[in-house]
Coordinates of C-alpha atoms in Angstrom, one line a residue:
X10 CA 58.9 34.6 -45.3
X11 CA 60.4 31.2 -46.4
X12 CA 62.0 30.4 -43.3
X13 CA 59.7 27.8 -41.7
X14 CA 60.1 25.5 -44.6
X15 CA 64.1 26.3 -44.5
X16 CA 64.3 25.1 -41.1
X17 CA 62.0 22.1 -42.0
X18 CA 64.3 21.3 -44.8
X19 CA 67.4 21.5 -42.7
X20 CA 66.7 18.6 -40.4
X21 CA 66.9 16.0 -43.2
X22 CA 65.9 12.5 -42.2
X23 CA 65.4 12.9 -38.5
X24 CA 62.3 14.3 -38.3
X25 CA 60.4 10.9 -38.4
X26 CA 62.3 9.5 -35.8
X27 CA 61.8 12.3 -33.2
X28 CA 58.0 12.4 -34.6
X29 CA 57.6 8.7 -33.7
X30 CA 59.1 9.4 -30.0
X31 CA 56.7 12.1 -29.7
X32 CA 53.9 10.1 -30.4
X33 CA 55.0 7.2 -28.0
X34 CA 55.2 9.7 -25.4
X35 CA 51.7 11.1 -25.9
X36 CA 50.2 7.7 -25.8
X37 CA 52.1 6.6 -22.7
X38 CA 51.0 10.0 -21.1
X39 CA 47.5 9.4 -22.1
X40 CA 47.5 5.9 -21.2
X41 CA 48.6 7.0 -17.4
X42 CA 46.1 9.9 -17.1
X43 CA 43.1 8.3 -18.5
X44 CA 43.0 4.3 -18.8
X45 CA 45.2 3.5 -15.5
X46 CA 42.7 5.3 -13.4
X47 CA 39.6 3.5 -15.1
X48 CA 41.3 0.1 -14.8
X49 CA 41.7 0.8 -10.8
X50 CA 37.8 1.5 -10.3
X51 CA 37.0 -1.3 -12.2
X52 CA 39.1 -3.3 -10.0
X53 CA 38.1 -1.8 -7.0
X54 CA 34.4 -2.4 -8.2
X55 CA 34.9 -6.0 -9.2
X56 CA 36.2 -6.8 -5.7
X57 CA 33.1 -5.2 -4.2
X58 CA 30.8 -7.1 -5.7
X59 CA 32.7 -10.4 -5.2
X60 CA 33.1 -9.8 -1.3
X61 CA 29.1 -9.0 -1.3
X62 CA 27.5 -11.3 1.6
X63 CA 24.1 -11.0 3.4
X64 CA 23.7 -8.1 5.2
X65 CA 25.5 -5.9 3.0
X66 CA 23.9 -2.5 2.4
X67 CA 23.9 -1.4 -1.3
X68 CA 22.7 1.2 -3.9
X69 CA 21.3 0.8 -7.2
X70 CA 22.5 2.8 -10.0
X71 CA 18.7 4.9 -10.0
X72 CA 19.3 5.8 -6.1
X73 CA 17.4 2.9 -4.4
X74 CA 18.9 1.5 -1.3
X75 CA 18.9 -2.4 0.3
X76 CA 20.0 -4.7 2.2
X77 CA 21.7 -7.9 0.5
X78 CA 19.3 -10.7 1.4
X79 CA 21.1 -13.6 -0.7
X80 CA 23.8 -13.9 -3.0
X81 CA 24.0 -15.9 -6.1
X82 CA 26.9 -16.3 -9.1
X83 CA 25.4 -13.5 -11.0
X84 CA 22.5 -11.7 -9.3
X85 CA 21.8 -10.9 -5.7
X86 CA 18.3 -10.7 -4.1
X87 CA 18.3 -7.3 -2.5
X88 CA 15.6 -6.3 0.2
X89 CA 14.7 -2.8 -0.5
X90 CA 11.7 -2.7 2.0
X91 CA 10.3 -4.8 5.0
X92 CA 9.5 -8.2 3.1
X93 CA 10.0 -6.6 -0.5
X94 CA 12.9 -8.6 -2.0
X95 CA 14.3 -8.0 -5.8
X96 CA 16.6 -9.8 -7.7
X97 CA 19.3 -7.7 -9.9
X98 CA 22.4 -8.3 -11.4
X99 CA 25.5 -8.0 -9.3
X100 CA 26.8 -5.3 -11.9
X101 CA 23.8 -3.1 -11.0
X102 CA 24.6 -2.5 -7.2
X103 CA 27.4 -0.1 -5.7
X104 CA 28.7 0.2 -2.4
X105 CA 26.5 2.6 -0.2
X106 CA 28.5 5.9 0.1
X107 CA 29.5 7.0 3.5
X108 CA 27.5 9.8 4.6
X109 CA 29.9 12.5 6.5
X110 CA 29.3 12.8 10.4
X111 CA 27.3 15.7 11.1
X112 CA 28.9 18.5 12.5
X113 CA 27.7 19.7 15.9
X114 CA 28.5 23.6 15.6
X115 CA 27.1 24.8 19.3
X116 CA 28.0 28.4 20.2

């Protein structure tokens, strides 16, 4: 019944060192699985916004699509309809997702 306590007390002072190793290992795994992919995605989005130029198609986070009309340092003018141009923050635009090619299933 007291076997687990006996085993823990038999380890002596080595328990703290192995605990530290496990904590470091868990931190490294969490960083590789969670933080690193987010950093890659943020870098990809930042590069997209830096390369924006007139004529590029973009979408807003609300689902509105448009074409870049003019690019400034922190804002862009986007034409969302013929003659309708809105000014938005660069951080609010995303690349237009590529549409999959339609399948021609003729039988």
